[in-house]
PDB file of C-alpha atoms in Angstrom:
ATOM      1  CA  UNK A   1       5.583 -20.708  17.850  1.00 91.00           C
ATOM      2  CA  UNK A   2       4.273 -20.716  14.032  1.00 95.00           C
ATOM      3  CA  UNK A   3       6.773 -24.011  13.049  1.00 94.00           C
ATOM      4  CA  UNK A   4       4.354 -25.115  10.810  1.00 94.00           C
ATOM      5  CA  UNK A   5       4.091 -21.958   9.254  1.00 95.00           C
ATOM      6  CA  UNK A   6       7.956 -22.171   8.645  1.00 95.00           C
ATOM      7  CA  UNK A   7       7.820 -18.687  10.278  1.00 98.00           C
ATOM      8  CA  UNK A   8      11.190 -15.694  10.142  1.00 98.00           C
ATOM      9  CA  UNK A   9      11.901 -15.394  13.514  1.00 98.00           C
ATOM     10  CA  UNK A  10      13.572 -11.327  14.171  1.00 98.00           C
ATOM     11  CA  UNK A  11      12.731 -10.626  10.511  1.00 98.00           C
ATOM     12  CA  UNK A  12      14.214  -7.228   9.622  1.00 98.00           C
ATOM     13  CA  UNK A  13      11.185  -5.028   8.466  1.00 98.00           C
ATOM     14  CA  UNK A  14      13.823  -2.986   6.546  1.00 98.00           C
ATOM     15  CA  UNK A  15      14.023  -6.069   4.143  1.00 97.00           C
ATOM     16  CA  UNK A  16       9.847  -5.894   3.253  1.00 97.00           C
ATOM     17  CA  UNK A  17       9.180  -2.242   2.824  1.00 97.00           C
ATOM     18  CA  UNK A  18       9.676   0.007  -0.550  1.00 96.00           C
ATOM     19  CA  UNK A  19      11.171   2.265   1.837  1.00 98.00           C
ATOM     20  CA  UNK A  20      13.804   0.100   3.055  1.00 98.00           C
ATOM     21  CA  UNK A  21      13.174   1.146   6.952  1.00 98.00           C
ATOM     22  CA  UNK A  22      11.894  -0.457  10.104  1.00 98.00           C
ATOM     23  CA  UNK A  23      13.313  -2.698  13.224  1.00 98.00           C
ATOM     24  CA  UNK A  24      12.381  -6.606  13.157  1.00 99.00           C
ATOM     25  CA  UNK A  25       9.301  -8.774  13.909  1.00 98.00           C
ATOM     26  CA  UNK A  26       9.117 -11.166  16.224  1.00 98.00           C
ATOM     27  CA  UNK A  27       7.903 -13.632  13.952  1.00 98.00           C
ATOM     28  CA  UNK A  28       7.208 -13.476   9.762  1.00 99.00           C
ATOM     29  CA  UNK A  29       4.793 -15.638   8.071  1.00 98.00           C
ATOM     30  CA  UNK A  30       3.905 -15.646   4.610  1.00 98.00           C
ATOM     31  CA  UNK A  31       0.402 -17.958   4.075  1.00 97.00           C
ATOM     32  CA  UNK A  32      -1.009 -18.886   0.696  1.00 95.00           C
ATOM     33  CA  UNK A  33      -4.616 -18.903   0.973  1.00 94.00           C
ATOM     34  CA  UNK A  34      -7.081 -17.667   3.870  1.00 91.00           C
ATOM     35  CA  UNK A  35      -7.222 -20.911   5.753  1.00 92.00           C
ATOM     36  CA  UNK A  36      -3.648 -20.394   6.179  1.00 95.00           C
ATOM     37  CA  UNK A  37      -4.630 -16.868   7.531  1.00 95.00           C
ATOM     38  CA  UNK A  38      -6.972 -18.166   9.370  1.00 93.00           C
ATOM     39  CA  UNK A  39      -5.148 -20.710  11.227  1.00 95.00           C
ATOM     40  CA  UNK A  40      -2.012 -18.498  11.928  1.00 96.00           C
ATOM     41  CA  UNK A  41      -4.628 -16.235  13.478  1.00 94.00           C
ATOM     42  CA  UNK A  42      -6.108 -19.323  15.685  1.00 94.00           C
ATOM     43  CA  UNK A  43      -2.350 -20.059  16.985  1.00 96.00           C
ATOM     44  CA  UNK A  44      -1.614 -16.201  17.578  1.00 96.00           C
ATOM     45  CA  UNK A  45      -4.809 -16.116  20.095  1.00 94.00           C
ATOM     46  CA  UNK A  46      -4.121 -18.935  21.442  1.00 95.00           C
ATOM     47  CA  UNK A  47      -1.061 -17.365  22.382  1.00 96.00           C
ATOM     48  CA  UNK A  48      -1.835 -14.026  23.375  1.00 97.00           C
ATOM     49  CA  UNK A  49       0.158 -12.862  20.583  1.00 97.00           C
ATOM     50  CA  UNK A  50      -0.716  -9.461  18.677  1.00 96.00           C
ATOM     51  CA  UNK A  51      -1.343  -9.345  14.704  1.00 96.00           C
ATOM     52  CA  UNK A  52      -0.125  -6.879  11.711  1.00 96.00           C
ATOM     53  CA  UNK A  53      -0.957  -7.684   8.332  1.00 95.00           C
ATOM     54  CA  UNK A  54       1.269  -6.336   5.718  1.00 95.00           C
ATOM     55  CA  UNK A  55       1.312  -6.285   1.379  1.00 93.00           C
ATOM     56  CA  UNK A  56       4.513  -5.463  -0.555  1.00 93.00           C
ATOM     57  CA  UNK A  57       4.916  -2.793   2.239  1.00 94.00           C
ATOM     58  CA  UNK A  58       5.067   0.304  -0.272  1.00 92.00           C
ATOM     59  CA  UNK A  59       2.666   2.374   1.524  1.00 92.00           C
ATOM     60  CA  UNK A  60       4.362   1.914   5.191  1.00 96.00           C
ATOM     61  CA  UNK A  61       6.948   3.022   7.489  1.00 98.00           C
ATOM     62  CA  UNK A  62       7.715   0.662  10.757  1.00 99.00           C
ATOM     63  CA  UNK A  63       9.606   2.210  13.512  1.00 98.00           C
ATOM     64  CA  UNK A  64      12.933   1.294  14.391  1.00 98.00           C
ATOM     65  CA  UNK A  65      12.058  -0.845  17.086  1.00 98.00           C
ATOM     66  CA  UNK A  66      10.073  -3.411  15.229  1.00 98.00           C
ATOM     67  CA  UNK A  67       6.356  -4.918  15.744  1.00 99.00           C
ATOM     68  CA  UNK A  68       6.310  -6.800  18.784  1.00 98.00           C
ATOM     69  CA  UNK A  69       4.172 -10.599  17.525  1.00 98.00           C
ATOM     70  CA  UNK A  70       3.112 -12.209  14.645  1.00 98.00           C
ATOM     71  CA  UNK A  71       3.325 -10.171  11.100  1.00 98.00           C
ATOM     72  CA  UNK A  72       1.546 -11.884   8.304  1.00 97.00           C
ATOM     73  CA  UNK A  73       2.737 -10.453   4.611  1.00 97.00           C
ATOM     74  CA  UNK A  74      -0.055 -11.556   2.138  1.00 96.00           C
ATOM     75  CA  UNK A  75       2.387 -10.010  -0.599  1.00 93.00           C
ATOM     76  CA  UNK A  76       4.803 -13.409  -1.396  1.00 93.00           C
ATOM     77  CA  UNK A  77       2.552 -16.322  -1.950  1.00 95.00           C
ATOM     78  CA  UNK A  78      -1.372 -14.877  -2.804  1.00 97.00           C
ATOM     79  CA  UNK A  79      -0.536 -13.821  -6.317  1.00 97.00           C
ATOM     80  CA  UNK A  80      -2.918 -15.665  -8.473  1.00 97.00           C
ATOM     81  CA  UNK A  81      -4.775 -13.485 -10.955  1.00 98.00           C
ATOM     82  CA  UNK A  82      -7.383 -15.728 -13.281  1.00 98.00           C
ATOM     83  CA  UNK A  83      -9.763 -14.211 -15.970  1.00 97.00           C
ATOM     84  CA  UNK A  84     -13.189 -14.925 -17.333  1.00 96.00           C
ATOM     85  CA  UNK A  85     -14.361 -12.531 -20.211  1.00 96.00           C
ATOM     86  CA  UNK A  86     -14.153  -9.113 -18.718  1.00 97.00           C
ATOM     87  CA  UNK A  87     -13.698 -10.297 -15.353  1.00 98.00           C
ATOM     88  CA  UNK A  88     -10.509 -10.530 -13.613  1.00 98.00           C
ATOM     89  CA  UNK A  89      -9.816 -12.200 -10.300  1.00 98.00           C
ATOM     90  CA  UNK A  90      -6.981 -11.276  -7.907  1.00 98.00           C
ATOM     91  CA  UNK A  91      -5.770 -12.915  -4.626  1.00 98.00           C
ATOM     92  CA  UNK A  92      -4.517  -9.686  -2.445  1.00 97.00           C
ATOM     93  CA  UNK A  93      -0.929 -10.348  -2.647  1.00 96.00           C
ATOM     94  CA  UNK A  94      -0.823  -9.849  -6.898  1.00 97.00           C
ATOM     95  CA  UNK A  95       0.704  -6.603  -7.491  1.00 96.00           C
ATOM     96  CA  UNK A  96      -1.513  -3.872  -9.319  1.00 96.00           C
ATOM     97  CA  UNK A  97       0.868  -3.563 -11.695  1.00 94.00           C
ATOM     98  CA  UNK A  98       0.223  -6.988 -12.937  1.00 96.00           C
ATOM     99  CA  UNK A  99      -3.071  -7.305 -12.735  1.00 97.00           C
ATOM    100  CA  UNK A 100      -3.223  -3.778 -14.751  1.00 97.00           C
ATOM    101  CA  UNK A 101      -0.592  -5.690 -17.285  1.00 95.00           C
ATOM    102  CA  UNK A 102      -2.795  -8.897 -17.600  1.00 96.00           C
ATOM    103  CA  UNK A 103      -5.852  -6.936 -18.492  1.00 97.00           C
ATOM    104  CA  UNK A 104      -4.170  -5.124 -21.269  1.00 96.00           C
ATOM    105  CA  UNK A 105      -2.587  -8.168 -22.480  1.00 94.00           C
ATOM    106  CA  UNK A 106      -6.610  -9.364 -22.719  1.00 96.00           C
ATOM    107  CA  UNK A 107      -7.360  -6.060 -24.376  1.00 97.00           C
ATOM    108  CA  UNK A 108      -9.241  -5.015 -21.000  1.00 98.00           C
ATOM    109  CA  UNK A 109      -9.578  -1.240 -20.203  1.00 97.00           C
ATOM    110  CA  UNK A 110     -10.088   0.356 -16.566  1.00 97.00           C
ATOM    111  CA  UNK A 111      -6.573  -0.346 -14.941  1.00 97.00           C
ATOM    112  CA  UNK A 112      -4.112   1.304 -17.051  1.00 96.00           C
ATOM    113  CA  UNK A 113      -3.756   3.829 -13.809  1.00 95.00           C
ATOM    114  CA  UNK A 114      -2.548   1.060 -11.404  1.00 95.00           C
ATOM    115  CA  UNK A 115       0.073   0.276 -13.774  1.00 91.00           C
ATOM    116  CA  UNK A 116       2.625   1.795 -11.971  1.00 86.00           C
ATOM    117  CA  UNK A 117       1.439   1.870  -8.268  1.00 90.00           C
ATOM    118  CA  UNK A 118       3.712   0.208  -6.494  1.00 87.00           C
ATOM    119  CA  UNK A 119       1.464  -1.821  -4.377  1.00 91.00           C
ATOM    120  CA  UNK A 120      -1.254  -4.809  -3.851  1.00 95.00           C
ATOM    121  CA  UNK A 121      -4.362  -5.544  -4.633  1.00 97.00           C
ATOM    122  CA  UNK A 122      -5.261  -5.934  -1.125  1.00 96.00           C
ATOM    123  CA  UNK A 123      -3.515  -2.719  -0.035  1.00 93.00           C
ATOM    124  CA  UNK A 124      -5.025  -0.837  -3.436  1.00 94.00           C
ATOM    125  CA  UNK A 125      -8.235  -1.847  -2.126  1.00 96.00           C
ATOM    126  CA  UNK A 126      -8.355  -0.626   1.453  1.00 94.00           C
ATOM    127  CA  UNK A 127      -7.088   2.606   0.815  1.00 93.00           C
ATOM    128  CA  UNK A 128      -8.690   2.814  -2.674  1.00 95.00           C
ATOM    129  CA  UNK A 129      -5.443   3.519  -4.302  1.00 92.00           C
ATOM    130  CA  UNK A 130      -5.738   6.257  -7.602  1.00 91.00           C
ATOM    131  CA  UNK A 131      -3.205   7.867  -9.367  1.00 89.00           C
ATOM    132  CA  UNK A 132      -4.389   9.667 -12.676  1.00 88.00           C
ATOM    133  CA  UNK A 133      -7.884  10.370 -12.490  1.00 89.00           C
ATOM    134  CA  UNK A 134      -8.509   6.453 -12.043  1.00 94.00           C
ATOM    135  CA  UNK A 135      -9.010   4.813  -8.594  1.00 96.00           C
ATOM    136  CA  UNK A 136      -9.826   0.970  -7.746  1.00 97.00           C
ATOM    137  CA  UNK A 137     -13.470   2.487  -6.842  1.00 97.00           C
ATOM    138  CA  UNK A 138     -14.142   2.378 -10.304  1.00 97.00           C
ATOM    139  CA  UNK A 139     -13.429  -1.074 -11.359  1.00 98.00           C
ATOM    140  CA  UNK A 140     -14.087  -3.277  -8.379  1.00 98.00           C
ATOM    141  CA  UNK A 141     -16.651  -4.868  -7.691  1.00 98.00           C
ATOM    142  CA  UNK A 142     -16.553  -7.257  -4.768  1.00 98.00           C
ATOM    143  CA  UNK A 143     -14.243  -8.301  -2.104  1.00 98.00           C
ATOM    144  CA  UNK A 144     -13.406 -11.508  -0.455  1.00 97.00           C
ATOM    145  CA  UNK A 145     -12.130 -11.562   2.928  1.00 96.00           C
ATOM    146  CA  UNK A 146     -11.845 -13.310   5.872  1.00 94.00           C
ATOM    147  CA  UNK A 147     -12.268 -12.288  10.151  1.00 91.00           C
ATOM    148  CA  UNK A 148      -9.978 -13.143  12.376  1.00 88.00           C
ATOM    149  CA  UNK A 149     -11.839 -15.886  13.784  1.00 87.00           C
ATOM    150  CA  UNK A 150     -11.831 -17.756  10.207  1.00 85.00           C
ATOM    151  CA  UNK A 151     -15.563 -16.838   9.274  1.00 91.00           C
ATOM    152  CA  UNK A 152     -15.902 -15.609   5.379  1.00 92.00           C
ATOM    153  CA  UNK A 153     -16.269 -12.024   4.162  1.00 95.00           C
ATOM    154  CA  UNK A 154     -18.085 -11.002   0.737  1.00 97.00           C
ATOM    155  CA  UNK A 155     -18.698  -7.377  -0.260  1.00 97.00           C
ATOM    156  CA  UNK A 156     -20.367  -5.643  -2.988  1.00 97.00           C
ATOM    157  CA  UNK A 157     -18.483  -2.269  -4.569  1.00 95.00           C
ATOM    158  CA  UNK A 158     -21.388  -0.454  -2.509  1.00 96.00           C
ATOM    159  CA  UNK A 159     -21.131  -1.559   0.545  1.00 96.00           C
ATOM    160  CA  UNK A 160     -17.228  -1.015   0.460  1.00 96.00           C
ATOM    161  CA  UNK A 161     -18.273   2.637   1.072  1.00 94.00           C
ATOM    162  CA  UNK A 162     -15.224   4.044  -1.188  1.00 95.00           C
ATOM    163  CA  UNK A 163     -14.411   7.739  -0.663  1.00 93.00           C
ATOM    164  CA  UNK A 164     -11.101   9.243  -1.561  1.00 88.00           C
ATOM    165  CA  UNK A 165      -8.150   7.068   0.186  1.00 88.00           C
ATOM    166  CA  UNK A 166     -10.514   5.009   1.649  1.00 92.00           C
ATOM    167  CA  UNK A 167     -12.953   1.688   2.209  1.00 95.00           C
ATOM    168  CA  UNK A 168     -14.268   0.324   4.815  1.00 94.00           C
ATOM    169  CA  UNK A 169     -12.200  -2.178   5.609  1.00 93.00           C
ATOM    170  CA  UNK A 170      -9.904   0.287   6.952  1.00 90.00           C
ATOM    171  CA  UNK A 171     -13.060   0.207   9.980  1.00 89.00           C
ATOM    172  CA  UNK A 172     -13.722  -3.512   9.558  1.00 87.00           C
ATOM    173  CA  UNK A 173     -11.716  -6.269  11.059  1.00 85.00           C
ATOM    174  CA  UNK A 174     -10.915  -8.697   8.384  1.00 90.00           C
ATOM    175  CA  UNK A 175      -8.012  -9.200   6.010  1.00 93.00           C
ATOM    176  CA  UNK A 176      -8.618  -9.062   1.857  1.00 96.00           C
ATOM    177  CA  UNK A 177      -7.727 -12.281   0.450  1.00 96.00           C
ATOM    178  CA  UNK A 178      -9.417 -11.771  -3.175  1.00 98.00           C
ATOM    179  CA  UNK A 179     -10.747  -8.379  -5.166  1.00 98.00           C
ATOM    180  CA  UNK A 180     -13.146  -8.531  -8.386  1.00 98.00           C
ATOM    181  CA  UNK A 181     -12.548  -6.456 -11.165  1.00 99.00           C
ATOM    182  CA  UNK A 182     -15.202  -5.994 -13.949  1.00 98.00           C
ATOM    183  CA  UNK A 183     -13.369  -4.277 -17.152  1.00 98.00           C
ATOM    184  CA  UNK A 184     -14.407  -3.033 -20.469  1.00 98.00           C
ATOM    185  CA  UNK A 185     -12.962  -4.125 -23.625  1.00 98.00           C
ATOM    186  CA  UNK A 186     -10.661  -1.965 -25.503  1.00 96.00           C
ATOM    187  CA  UNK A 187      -7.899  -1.902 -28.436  1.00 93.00           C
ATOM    188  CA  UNK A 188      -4.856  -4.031 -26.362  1.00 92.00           C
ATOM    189  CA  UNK A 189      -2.556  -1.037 -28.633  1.00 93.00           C
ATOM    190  CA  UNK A 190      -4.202   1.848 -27.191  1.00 95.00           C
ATOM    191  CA  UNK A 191      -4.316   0.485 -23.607  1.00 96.00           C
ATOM    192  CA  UNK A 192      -0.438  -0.081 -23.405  1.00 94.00           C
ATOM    193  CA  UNK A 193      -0.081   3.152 -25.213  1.00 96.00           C
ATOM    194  CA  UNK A 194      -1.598   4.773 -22.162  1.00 95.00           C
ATOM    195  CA  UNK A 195       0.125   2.679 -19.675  1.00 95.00           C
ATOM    196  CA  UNK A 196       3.419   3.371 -21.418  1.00 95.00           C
ATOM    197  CA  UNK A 197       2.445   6.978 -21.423  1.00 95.00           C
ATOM    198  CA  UNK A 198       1.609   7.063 -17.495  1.00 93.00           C
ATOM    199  CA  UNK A 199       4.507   5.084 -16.384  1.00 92.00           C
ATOM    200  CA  UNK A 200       6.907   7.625 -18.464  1.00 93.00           C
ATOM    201  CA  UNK A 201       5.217  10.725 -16.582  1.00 91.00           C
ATOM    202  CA  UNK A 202       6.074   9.045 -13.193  1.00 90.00           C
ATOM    203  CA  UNK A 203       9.507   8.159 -14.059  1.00 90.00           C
ATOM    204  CA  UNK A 204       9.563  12.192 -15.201  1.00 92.00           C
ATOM    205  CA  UNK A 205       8.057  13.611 -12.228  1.00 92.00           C
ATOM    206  CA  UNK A 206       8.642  10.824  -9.061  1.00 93.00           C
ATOM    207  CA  UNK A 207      11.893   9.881  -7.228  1.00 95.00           C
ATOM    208  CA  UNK A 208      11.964   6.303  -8.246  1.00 92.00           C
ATOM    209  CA  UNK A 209      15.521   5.964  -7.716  1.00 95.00           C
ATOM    210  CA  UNK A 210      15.131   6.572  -4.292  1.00 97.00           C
ATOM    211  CA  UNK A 211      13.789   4.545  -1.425  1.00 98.00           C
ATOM    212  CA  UNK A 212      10.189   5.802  -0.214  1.00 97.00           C
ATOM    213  CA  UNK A 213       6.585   4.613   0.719  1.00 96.00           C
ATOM    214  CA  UNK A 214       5.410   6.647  -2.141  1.00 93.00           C
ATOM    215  CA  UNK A 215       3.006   9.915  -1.801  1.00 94.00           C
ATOM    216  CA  UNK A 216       3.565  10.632   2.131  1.00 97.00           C
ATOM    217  CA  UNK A 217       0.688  12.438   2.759  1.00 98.00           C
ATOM    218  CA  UNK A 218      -2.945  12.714   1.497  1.00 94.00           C
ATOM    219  CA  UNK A 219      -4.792  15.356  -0.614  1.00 93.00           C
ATOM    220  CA  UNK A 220      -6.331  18.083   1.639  1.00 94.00           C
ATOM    221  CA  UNK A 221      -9.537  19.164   0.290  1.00 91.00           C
ATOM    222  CA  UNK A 222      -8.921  21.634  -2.340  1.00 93.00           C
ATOM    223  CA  UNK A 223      -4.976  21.313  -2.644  1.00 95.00           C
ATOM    224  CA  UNK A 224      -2.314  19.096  -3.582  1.00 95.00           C
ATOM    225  CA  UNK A 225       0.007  18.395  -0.654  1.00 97.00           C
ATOM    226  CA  UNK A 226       2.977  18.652  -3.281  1.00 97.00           C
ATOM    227  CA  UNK A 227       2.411  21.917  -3.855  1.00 97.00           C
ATOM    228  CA  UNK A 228       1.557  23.385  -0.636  1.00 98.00           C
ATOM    229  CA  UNK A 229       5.329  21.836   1.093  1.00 98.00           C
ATOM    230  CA  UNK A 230       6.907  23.043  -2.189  1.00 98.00           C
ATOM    231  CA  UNK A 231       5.663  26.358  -1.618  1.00 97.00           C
ATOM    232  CA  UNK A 232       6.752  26.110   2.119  1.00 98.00           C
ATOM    233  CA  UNK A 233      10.110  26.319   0.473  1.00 98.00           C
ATOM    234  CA  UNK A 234      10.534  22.369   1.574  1.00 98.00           C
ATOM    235  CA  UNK A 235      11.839  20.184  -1.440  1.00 98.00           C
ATOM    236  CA  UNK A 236      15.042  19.098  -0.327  1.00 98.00           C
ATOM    237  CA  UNK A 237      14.748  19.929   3.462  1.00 98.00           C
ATOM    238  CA  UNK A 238      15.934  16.761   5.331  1.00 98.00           C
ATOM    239  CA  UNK A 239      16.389  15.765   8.632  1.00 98.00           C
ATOM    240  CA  UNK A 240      19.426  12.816   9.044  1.00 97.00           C
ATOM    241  CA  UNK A 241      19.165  11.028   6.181  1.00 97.00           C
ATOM    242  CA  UNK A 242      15.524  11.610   5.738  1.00 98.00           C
ATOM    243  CA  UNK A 243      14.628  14.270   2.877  1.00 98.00           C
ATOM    244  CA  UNK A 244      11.370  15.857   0.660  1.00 99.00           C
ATOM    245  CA  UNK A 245      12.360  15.038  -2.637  1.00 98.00           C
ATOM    246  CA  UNK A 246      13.864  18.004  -4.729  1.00 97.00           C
ATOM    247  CA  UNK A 247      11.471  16.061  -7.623  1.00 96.00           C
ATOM    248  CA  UNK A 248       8.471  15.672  -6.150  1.00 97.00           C
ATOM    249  CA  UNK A 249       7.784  17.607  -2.425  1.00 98.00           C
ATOM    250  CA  UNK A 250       4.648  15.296  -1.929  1.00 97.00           C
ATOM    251  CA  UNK A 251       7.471  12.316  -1.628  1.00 98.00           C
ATOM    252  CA  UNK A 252       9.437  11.764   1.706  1.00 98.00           C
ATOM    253  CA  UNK A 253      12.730  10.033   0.630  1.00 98.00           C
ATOM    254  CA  UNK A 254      14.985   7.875   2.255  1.00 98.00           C
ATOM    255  CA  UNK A 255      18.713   8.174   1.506  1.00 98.00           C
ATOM    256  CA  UNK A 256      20.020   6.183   4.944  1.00 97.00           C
ATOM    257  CA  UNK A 257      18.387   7.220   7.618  1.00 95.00           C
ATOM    258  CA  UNK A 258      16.189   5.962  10.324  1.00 97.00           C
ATOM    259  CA  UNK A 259      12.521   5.756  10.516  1.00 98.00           C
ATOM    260  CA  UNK A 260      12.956   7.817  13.462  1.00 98.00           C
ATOM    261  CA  UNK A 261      14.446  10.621  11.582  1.00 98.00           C
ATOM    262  CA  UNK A 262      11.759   9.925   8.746  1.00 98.00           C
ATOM    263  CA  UNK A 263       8.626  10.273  11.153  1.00 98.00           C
ATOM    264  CA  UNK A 264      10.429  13.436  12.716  1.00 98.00           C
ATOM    265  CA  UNK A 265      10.503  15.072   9.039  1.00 99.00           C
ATOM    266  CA  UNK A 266       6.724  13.885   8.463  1.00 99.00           C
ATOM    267  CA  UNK A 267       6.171  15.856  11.774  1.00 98.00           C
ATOM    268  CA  UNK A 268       8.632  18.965  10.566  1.00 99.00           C
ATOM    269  CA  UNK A 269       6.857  19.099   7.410  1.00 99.00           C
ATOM    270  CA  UNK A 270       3.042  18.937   8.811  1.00 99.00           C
ATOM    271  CA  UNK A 271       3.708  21.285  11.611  1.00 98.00           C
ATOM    272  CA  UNK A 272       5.590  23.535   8.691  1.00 98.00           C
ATOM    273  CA  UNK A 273       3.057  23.461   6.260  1.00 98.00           C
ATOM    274  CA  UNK A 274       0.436  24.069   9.247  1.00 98.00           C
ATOM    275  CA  UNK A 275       1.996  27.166  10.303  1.00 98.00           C
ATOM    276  CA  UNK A 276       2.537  28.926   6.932  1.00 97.00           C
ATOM    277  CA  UNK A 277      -0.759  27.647   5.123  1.00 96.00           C
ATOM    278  CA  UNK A 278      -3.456  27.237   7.699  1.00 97.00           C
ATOM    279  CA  UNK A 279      -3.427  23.635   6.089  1.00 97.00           C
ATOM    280  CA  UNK A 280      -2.957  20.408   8.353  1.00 97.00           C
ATOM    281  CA  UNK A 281      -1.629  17.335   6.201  1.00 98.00           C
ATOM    282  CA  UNK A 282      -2.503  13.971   7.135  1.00 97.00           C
ATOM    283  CA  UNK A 283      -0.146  11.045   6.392  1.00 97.00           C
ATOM    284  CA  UNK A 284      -1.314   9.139   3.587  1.00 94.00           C
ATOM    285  CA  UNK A 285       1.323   6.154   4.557  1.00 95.00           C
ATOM    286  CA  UNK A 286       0.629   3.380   7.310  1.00 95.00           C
ATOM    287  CA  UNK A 287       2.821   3.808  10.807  1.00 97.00           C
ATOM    288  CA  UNK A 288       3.474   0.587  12.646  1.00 98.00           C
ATOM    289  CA  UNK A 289       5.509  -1.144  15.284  1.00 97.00           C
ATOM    290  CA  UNK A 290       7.454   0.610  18.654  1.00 96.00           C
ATOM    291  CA  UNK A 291      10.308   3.163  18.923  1.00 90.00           C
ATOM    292  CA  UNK A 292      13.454   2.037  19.975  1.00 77.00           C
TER     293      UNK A 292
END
């Protein structure tokens, strides 16, 4: 099956996530537009055979024993960003990163936050990614997608129903193939001055040396997960190989372990933080695929 998408056949998962974990999929494809989405979801039904959809995979653990079916990774191929004025046009597989670096090389402000978040524009947009006081909300204002069944997708900034680590296509079932930003212009100095400046704060304050899927768990409503496992006495609690950052408790690290071990310290770490603060945390990063 998927030939003629030249598909990975028992593609490690370890090999396509920022957290370097995860057993392999059956099969791997890596499209360049949405008719190839579309058609690689026309041969998977035909086959019976289930879909995942990943990005750059910086916001996900997969369990040791893989995803059973087809995976399609928008992240390799769909990286065309175009411009027109203060409009810039992503396909869902550019990182933010450079789509954030593109506008300030036009002198456009709005994305200097997404500079240094790890991830895609398709993945920024479904979970409205923010770091920084800035969050994709703010600066996008459409989305392209397309259903399973190859029919077209358009929606407006409001009817994406943003809220805080979230859209509504987290509800809806179609991928993103293509996000809309509208910026403002600004002095192209100033703009990588800020960029420069945020970057240097998460180098300070974030493990970037170490393999993770970034911040593990959201924001509970009037705290900062960080702080509430740091005060749970957690930063450097591991279990295996998995550990809570001694530089930043609000990131799960990975310094060889298994995802196994990694979901079990998610768990420790909830269940901790549960019983000493009255607060529950809920995981900010995606979970996919079967145990062992």
């Amino acid at each position: 099956m998927f030939e003629s998408f030249n598909a990975l056949v028992n593609e490690p998962m370890s090999a396509h996530t920022t957290l370097k974990l995860g057993g392999p999929a059956d099969y791997m494809v890596f499209p360049r537009d949405g008719e190839e989405i579309a058609a690689m979801f026309r041969e998977a039904a035909e086959n019976s055979v289930p879909v995942t959809v990943i990005g750059h995979g910086s916001n996900l653990l997969v369990l040791d024993g893989g995803i059973r079916g087809l995976v399609i990774c928008i992240g390799k191929n769909m990286r065309k960003i175009t411009r027109e004025g203060n409009i810039l046009k992503a396909q869902a597989g550019a990182m933010l990163g450079s789509v954030a670096l593109e506008a300030a090389e036009a002198g456009l402000t709005g994305l200097e936050f997404a500079s240094g978040i790890p991830g895609t524009v398709g993945g920024g947009v479904t979970m409205n990614a923010g770091a920084y006081d800035g969050e994709m909300a703010q600066v996008v204002t459409e989305v392209r997608g397309i259903r399973p069944d190859g029919t077209a997708v358009c929606l407006s900034r409001e009817e994406m129903d943003f809220s805080y680590r979230h859209s509504v296509v987290q509800e809806k079932d179609f991928i993103v193939t293509e996000v809309t930003f509208e910026l403002q212009p600004g002095d192209p100095a100033a703009i990588r001055a800020r960029m420069s400046e945020l970057n240097a704060k998460r180098s300070e304050k974030q493990p970037l040396d170490l393999p993770s899927a970034g911040s593990t768990f959201k924001r509970p409503e009037g705290y900062y997960a960080a702080a509430l496992i740091d005060q749970c006495g957690l930063k450097g609690y591991s279990i295996g190989g998995a550990r809570v950052s001694e530089k930043h408790a609000g990131f799960l690290v990975n310094t060889g372990t298994s995802s196994r071990d990694f979901l079990n310290l998610m768990k420790k770490v909830q269940a901790i933080v549960e019983e000493r603060a009255g607060v529950r945390l809920e995981p900010e990063i995606r979970i996919v695929g079967t145990e062992e």
